[in-house]
Coordinates of C-alpha atoms and ligand atoms in Angstrom, one line a residue:
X1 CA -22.7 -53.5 -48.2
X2 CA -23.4 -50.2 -45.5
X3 CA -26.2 -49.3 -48.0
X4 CA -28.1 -52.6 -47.9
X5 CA -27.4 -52.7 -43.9
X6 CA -28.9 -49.3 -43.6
X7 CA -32.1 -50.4 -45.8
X8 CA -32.6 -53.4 -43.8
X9 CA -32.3 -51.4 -40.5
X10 CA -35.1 -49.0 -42.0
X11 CA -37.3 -51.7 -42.9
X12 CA -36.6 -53.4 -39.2
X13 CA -37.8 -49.9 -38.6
X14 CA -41.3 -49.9 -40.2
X15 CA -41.4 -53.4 -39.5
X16 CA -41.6 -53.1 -35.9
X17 CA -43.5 -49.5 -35.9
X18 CA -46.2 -51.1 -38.4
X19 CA -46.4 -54.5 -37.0
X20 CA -47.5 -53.2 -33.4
X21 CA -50.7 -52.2 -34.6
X22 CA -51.1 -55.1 -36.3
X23 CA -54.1 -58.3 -35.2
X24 CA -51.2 -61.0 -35.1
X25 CA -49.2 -59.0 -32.7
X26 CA -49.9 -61.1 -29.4
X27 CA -47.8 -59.1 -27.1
X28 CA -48.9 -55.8 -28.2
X29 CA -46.4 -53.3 -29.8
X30 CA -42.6 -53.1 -28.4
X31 CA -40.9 -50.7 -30.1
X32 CA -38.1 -50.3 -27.3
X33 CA -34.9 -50.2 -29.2
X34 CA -33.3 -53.8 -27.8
X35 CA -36.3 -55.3 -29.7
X36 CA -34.8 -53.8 -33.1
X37 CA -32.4 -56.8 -32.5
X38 CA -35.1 -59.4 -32.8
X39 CA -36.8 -57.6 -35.7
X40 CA -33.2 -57.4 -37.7
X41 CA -32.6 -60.8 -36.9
X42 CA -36.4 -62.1 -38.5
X43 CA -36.1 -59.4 -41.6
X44 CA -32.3 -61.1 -42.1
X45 CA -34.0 -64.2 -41.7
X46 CA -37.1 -63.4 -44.6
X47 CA -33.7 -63.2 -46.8
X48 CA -32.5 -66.2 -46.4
X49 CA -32.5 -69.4 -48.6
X50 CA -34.7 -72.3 -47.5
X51 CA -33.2 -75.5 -47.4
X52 CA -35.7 -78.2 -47.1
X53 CA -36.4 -82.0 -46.4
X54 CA -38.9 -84.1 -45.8
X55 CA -39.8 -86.4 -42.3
X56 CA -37.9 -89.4 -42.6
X57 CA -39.6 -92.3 -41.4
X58 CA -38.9 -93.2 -37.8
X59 CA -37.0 -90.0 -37.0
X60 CA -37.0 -88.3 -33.8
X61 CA -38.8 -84.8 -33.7
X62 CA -36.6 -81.9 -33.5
X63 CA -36.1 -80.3 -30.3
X64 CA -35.8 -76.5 -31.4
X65 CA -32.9 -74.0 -30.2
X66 CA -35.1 -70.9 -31.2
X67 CA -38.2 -69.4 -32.3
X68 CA -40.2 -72.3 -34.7
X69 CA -42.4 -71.2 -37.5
X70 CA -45.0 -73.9 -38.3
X71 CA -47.2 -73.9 -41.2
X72 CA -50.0 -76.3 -40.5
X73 CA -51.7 -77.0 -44.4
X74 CA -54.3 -79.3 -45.8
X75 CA -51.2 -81.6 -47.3
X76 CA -48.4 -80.7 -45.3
X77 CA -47.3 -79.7 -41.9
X78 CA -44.0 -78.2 -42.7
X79 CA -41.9 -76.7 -39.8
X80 CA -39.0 -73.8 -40.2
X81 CA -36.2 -72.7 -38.3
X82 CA -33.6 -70.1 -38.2
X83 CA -30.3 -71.8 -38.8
X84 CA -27.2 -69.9 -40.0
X85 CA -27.0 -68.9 -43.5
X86 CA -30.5 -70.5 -44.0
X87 CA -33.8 -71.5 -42.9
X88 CA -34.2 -74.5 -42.8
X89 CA -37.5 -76.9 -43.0
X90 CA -38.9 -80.1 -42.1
X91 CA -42.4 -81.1 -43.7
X92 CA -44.5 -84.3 -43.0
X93 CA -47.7 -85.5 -44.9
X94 CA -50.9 -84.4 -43.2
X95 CA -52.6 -88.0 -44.5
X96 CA -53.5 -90.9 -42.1
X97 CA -54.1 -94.5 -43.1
X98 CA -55.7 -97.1 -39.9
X99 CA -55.5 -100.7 -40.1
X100 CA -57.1 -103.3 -37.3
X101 CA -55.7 -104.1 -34.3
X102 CA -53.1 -107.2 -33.7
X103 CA -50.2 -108.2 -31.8
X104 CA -48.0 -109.1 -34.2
X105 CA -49.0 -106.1 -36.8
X106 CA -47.6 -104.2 -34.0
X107 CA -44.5 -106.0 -33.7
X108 CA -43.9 -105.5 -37.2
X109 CA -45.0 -101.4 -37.0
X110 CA -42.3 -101.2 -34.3
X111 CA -39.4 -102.8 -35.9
X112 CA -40.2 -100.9 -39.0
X113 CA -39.8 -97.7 -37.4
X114 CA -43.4 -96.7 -38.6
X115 CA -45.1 -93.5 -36.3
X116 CA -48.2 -94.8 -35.0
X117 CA -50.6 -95.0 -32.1
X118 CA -53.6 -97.5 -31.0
X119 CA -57.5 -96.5 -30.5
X120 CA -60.6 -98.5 -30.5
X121 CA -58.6 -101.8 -32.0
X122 CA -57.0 -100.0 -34.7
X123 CA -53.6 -98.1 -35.2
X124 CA -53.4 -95.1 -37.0
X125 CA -50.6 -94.6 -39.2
X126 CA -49.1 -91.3 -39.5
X127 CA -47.8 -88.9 -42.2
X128 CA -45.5 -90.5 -45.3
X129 CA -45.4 -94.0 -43.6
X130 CA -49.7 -93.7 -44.3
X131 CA -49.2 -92.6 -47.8
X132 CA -47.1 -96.3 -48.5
X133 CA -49.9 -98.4 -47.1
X134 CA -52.5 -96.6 -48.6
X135 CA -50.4 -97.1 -52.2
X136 CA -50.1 -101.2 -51.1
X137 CA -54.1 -101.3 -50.4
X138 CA -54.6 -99.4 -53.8
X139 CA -56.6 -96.7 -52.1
X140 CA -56.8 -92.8 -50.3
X141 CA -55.1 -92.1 -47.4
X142 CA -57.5 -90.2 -45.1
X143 CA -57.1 -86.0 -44.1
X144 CA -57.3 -84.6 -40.7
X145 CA -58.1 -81.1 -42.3
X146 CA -60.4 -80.3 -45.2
X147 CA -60.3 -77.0 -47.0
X148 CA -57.8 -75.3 -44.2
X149 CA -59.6 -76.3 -41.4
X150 CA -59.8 -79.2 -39.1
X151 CA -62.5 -81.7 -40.7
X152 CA -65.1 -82.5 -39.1
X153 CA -65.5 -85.4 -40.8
X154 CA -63.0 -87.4 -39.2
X155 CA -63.6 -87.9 -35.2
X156 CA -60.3 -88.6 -34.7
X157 CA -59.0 -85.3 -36.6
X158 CA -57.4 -83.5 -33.9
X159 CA -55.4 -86.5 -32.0
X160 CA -54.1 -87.6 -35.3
X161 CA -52.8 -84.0 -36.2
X162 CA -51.6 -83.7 -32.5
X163 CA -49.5 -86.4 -33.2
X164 CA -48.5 -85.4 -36.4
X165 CA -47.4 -82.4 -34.8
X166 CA -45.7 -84.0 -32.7
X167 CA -43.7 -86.0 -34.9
X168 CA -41.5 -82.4 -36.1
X169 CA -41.8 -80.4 -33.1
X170 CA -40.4 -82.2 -29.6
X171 CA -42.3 -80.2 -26.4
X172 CA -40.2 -77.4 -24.8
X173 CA -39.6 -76.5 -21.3
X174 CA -38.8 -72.9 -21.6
X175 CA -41.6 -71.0 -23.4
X176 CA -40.4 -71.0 -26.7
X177 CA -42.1 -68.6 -29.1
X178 CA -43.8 -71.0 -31.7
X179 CA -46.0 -68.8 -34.7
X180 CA -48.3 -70.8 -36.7
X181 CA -50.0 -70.4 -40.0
X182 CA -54.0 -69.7 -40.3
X183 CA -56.1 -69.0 -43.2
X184 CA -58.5 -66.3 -43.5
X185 CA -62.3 -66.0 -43.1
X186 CA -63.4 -67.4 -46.5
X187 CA -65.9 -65.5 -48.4
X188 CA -67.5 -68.7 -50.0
X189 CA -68.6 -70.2 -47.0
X190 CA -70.0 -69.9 -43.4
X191 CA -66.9 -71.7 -41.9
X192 CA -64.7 -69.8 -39.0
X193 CA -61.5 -70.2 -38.4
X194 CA -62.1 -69.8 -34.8
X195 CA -62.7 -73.5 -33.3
X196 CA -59.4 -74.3 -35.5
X197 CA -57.1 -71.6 -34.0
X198 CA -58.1 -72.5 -30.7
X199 CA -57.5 -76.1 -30.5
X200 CA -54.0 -75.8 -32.2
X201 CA -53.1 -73.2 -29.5
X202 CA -54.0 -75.1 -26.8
X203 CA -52.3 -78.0 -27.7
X204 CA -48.7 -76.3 -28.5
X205 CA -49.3 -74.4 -25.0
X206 CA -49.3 -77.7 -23.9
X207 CA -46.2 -78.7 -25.4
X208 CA -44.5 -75.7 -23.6
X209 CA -44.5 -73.2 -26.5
X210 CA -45.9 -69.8 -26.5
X211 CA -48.0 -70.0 -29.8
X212 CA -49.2 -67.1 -31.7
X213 CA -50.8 -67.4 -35.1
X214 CA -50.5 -65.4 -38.9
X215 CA -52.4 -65.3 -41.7
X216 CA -51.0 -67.3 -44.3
X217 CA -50.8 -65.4 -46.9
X218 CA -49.6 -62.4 -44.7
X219 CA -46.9 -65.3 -43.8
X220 CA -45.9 -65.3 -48.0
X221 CA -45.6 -61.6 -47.3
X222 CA -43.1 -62.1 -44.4
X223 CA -41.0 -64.7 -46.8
X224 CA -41.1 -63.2 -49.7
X225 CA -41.4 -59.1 -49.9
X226 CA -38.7 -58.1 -47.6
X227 CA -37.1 -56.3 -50.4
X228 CA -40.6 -54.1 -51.1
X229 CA -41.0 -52.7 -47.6
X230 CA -43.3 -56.2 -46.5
X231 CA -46.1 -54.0 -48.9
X232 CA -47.9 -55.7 -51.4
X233 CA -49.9 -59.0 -52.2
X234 CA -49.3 -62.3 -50.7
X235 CA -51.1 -65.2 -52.3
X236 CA -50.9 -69.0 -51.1
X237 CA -52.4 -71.2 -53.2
X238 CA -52.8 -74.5 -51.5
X239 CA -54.5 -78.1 -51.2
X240 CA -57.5 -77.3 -49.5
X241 CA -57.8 -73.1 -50.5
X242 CA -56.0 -70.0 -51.4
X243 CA -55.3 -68.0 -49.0
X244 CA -54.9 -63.9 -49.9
X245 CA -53.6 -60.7 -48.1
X246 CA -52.6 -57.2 -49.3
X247 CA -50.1 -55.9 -46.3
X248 CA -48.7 -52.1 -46.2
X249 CA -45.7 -52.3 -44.1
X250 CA -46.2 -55.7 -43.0
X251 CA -49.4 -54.9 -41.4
X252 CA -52.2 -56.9 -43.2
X253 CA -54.7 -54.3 -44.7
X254 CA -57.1 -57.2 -46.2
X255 CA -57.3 -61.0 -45.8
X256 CA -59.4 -63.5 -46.5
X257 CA -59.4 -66.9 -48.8
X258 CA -61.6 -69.0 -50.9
X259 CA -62.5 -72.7 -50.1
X260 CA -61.0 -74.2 -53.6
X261 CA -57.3 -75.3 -54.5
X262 CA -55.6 -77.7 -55.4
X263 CA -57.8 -80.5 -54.4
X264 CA -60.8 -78.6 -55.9
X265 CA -58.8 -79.0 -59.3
X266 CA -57.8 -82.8 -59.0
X267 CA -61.8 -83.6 -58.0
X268 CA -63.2 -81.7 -60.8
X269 CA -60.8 -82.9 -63.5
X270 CA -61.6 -86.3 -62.1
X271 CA -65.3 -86.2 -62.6
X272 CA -65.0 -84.6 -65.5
X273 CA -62.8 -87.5 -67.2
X274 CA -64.2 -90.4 -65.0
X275 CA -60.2 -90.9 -63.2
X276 CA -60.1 -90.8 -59.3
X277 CA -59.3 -87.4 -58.1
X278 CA -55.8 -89.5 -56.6
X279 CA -54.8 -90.2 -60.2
X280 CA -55.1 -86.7 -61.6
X281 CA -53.2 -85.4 -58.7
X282 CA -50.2 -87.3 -59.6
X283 CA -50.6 -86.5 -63.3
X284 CA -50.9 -82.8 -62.2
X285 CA -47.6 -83.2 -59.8
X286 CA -45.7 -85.2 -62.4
X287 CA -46.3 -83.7 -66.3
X288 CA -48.3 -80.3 -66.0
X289 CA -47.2 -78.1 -68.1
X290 CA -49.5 -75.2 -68.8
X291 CA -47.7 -73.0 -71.0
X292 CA -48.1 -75.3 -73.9
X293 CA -51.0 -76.7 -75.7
X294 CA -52.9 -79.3 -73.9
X295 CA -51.8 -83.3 -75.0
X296 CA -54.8 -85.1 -74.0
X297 CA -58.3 -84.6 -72.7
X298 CA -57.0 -84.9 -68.8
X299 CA -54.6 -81.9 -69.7
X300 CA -57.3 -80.3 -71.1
X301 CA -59.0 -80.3 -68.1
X302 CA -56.5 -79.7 -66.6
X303 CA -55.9 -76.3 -67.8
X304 CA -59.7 -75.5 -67.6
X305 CA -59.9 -76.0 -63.8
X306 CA -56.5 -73.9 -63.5
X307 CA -57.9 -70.9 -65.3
X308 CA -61.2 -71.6 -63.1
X309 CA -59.7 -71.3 -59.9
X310 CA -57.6 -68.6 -60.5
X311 CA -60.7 -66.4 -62.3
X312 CA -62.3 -67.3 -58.8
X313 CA -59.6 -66.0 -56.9
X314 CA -59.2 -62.7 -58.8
X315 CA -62.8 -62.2 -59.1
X316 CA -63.2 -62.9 -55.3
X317 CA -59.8 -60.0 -54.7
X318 CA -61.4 -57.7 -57.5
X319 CA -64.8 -58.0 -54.9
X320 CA -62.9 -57.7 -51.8
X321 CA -60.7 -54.6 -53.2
X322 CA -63.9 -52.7 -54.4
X323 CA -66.0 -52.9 -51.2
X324 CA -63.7 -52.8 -48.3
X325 CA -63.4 -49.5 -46.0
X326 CA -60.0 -50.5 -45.4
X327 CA -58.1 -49.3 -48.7
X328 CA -55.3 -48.1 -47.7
X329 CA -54.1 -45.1 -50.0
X330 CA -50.7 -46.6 -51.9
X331 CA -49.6 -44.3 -54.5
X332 CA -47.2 -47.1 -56.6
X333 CA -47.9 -49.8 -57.8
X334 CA -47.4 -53.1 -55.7
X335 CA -46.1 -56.6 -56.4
X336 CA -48.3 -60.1 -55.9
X337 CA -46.0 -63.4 -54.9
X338 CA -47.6 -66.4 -55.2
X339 CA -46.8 -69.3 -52.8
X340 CA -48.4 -72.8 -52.1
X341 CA -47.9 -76.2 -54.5
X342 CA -50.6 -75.2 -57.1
X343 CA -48.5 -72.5 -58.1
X344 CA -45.3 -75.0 -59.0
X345 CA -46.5 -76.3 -62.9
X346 CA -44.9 -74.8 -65.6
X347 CA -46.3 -72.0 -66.8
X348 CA -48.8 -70.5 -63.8
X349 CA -47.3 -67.4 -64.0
X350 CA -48.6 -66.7 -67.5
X351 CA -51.9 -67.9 -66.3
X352 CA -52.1 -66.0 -63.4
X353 CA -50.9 -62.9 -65.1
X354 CA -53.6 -63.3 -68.3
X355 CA -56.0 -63.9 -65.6
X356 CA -55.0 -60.4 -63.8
X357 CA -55.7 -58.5 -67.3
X358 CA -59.5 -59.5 -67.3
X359 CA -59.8 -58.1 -64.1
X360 CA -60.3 -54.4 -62.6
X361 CA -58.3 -53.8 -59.4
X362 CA -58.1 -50.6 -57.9
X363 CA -54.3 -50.8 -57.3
X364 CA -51.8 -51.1 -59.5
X365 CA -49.9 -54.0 -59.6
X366 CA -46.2 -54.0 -60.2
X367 CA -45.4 -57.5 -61.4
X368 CA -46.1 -60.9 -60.4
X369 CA -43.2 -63.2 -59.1
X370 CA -43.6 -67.0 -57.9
X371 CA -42.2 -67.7 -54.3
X372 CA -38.4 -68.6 -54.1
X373 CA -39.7 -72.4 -52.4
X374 CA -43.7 -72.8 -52.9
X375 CA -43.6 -75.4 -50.5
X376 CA -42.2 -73.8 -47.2
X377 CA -43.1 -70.5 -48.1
X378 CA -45.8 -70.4 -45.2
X379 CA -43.9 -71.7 -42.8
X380 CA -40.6 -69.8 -43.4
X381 CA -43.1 -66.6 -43.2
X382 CA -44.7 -67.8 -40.0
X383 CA -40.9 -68.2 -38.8
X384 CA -40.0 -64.4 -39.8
X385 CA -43.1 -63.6 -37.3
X386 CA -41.7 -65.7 -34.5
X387 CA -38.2 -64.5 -34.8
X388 CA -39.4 -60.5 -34.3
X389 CA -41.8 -62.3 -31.5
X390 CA -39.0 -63.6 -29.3
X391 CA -38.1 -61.6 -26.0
Ligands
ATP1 N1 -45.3 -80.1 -58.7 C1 -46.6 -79.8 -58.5 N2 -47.4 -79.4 -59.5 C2 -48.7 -79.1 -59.3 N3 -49.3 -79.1 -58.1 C3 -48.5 -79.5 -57.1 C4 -47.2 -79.9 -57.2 N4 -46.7 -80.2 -56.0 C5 -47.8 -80.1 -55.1 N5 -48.9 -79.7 -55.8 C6 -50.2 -79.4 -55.2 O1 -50.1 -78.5 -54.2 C7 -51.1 -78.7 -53.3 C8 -50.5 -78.7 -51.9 O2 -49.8 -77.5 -51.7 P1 -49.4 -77.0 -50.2 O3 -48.5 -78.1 -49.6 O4 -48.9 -75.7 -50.4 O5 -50.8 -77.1 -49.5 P2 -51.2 -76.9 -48.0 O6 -50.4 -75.8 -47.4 O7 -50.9 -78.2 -47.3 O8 -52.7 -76.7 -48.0 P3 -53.6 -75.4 -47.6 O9 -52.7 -74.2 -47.5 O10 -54.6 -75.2 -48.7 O11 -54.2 -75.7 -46.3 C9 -51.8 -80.0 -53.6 O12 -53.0 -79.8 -54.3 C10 -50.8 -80.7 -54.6 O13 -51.4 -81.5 -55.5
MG2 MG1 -50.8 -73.8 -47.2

């Protein structure tokens, strides 16, 4: 017991002596000894089990006690706090459904409970309530983000992610430090994640919160490799991309992501078999299992698009590995942990790890390990940052 409490004090150590140099360090580095508190506090909390649930529909948003981590995804907005002997999470769908405009609709919304607000004749349904009527009308529900970033297909994006927001997190009167999740610059587009990171800061300063922002996958880092010194590979592999860092002691060396995911997989297993890109999503979700042979053409390609994206992803780290400036000199060999929902079929692992041996990296890897809770990973990471964040 003294031996694990001395390791975690040295980690809280490097933790806070690394991460003051690092980009996602608002404040700029503290390394006054009463700040070891905090940083104890967010390494204890990077050990800790996640107990999850989703938003119940017509439930009041939390009003949060402490520092909030908040992982803002393609599918998902989950949000994580520090609560005893766990972390515990709250996600909602990011989806939206609208319907027209009518008195008594309304009546009906209300007394249902369902989150909603009116524009231009129509109300917009938020979250899972939008997921039931889209299943009623037999179609889609409709994204306010597309491949990580806010869409900018959908003029009404930001209000209805606003509110979504708003639906987990209540606003706050006394600054409280909120740290939310942001993928990296991806290397197969021209997209920045600059218009994105703004908005959502200005709107949770405006709910009274002092927001700062982490890479997600330096936030799988934060969750998951508290017991390697915060050094090695983080990888989320998400809805809308995959996001990918290499951290040394928490600070994140190399990030960056790729525009493909989960949704990249359901439309071009759907294309290829003529099935909407919905119904291979929920075939995906309910039966994958890619450690055995494939049953059917769907599961066949299935399994083609999974060894796709993740040849995309290593070849894209194989690239990024080989030409940065940044390579930091690690003399062992390092672990990956993979996060996000694509990672959750049976059998990724395997995949992941035959994918690996047809690549060259210049580091060694050490082994690759599946998050403890691919689904609140991110946001259990971005908590870890807020905790060491909080005065
Ligand atoms: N059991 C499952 N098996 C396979 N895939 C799953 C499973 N559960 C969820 N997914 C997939 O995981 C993806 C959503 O993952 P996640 O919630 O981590 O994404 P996100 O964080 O919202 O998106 P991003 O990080 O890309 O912005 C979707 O493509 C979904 O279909
Ligand atoms: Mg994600």
């Amino acid at each position: 017991m003294a031996k694990l409490k001395k390791s975690k004090t040295r980690q809280a150590n490097q933790f806070v002596q690394q991460n003051s140099a690092s980009p996602m360090n608002t404040t700029g580095g503290r390394t006054e000894p009463e700040n070891l508190e905090t940083i104890d506090t967010a390494v204890q909390a990077s050990q800790k089990s996640v107990v999850s649930r989703e938003k119940e529909i017509g439930e009041r948003a939390e009003q949060p006690t402490g520092p909030v981590g908040l992982d803002i995804g393609t599918s998902h907005v989950v949000m994580a706090q520090n609560a005893g002997r766990h972390v515990t999470t709250v996600n909602q769908l990011n989806a939206f459904f609208t319907i027209p405009y009518s008195k008594f609709t309304k009546k009906i919304l209300v007394e249902n409970e369902i989150t909603f607000f009116e524009k231009n004749n129509q109300f917009y349904i938020l979250g899972y309530s939008a997921e039931n009527f889209a299943n009623m009308f037999n179609t889609n529900t409709r994204r306010t983000m597309r491949r990580g970033l806010l869409s900018n297909k959908e003029d009404e994006g930001i209000n209805v992610l606003q509110s979504l927001i708003k639906t987990l997190i209540a606003p706050v009167t006394n600054n409280e430090v909120i740290c939310f999740s942001l993928p990296g610059s991806p290397v197969d587009s021209a997209n920045s994640v600059i218009y994105h990171e703004s908005i959502i800061k200005m709107f949770l300063a405006g709910l009274g919160y002092r927001p700062l922002s982490i890479n997600e996958g330096l936030a799988t880092v934060m969750s998951e490799l508290s017991n390697d010194n915060f050094t090695g590979l983080g990888i989320s592999m998400g809805g809308g991309m995959c996001n990918i860092c290499l951290a040394y002691l928490s600070v994140p060396v190399i990030n960056f992501s790729i525009e493909k995911g989960g949704d990249y997989i359901d439309n071009m297993v759907g294309s290829s078999v003529g099935e909407p890109a919905t119904k291979i999503k929920a075939i995906k979700e309910g039966s994958l299992n890619l450690s055995r042979a494939p049953q059917d053409r769907v599961e066949t390609a299935l399994d083609i698009y999974y060894v796709d994206l993740v040849s995309n992803l290593l070849n894209a780290l194989e690239a990024e590995l080989k030409t940065t400036s940044k390579m930091p000199n690690i003399n062992t060999s390092i672990p990956i942990s993979l996060s996000g929902g694509t990672v959750l079929p049976k059998g990724f692992k395997e995949l992941f790890e035959k994918g690996l041996k047809k690549v060259n990296l210049p580091i060694e890897i050490s082994e690759v390990r599946i998050a403890e809770d691919p689904l609140n990973t991110t946001a259990k990471g971005a908590l870890v940052m807020a905790l060491s964040e909080e005065i």
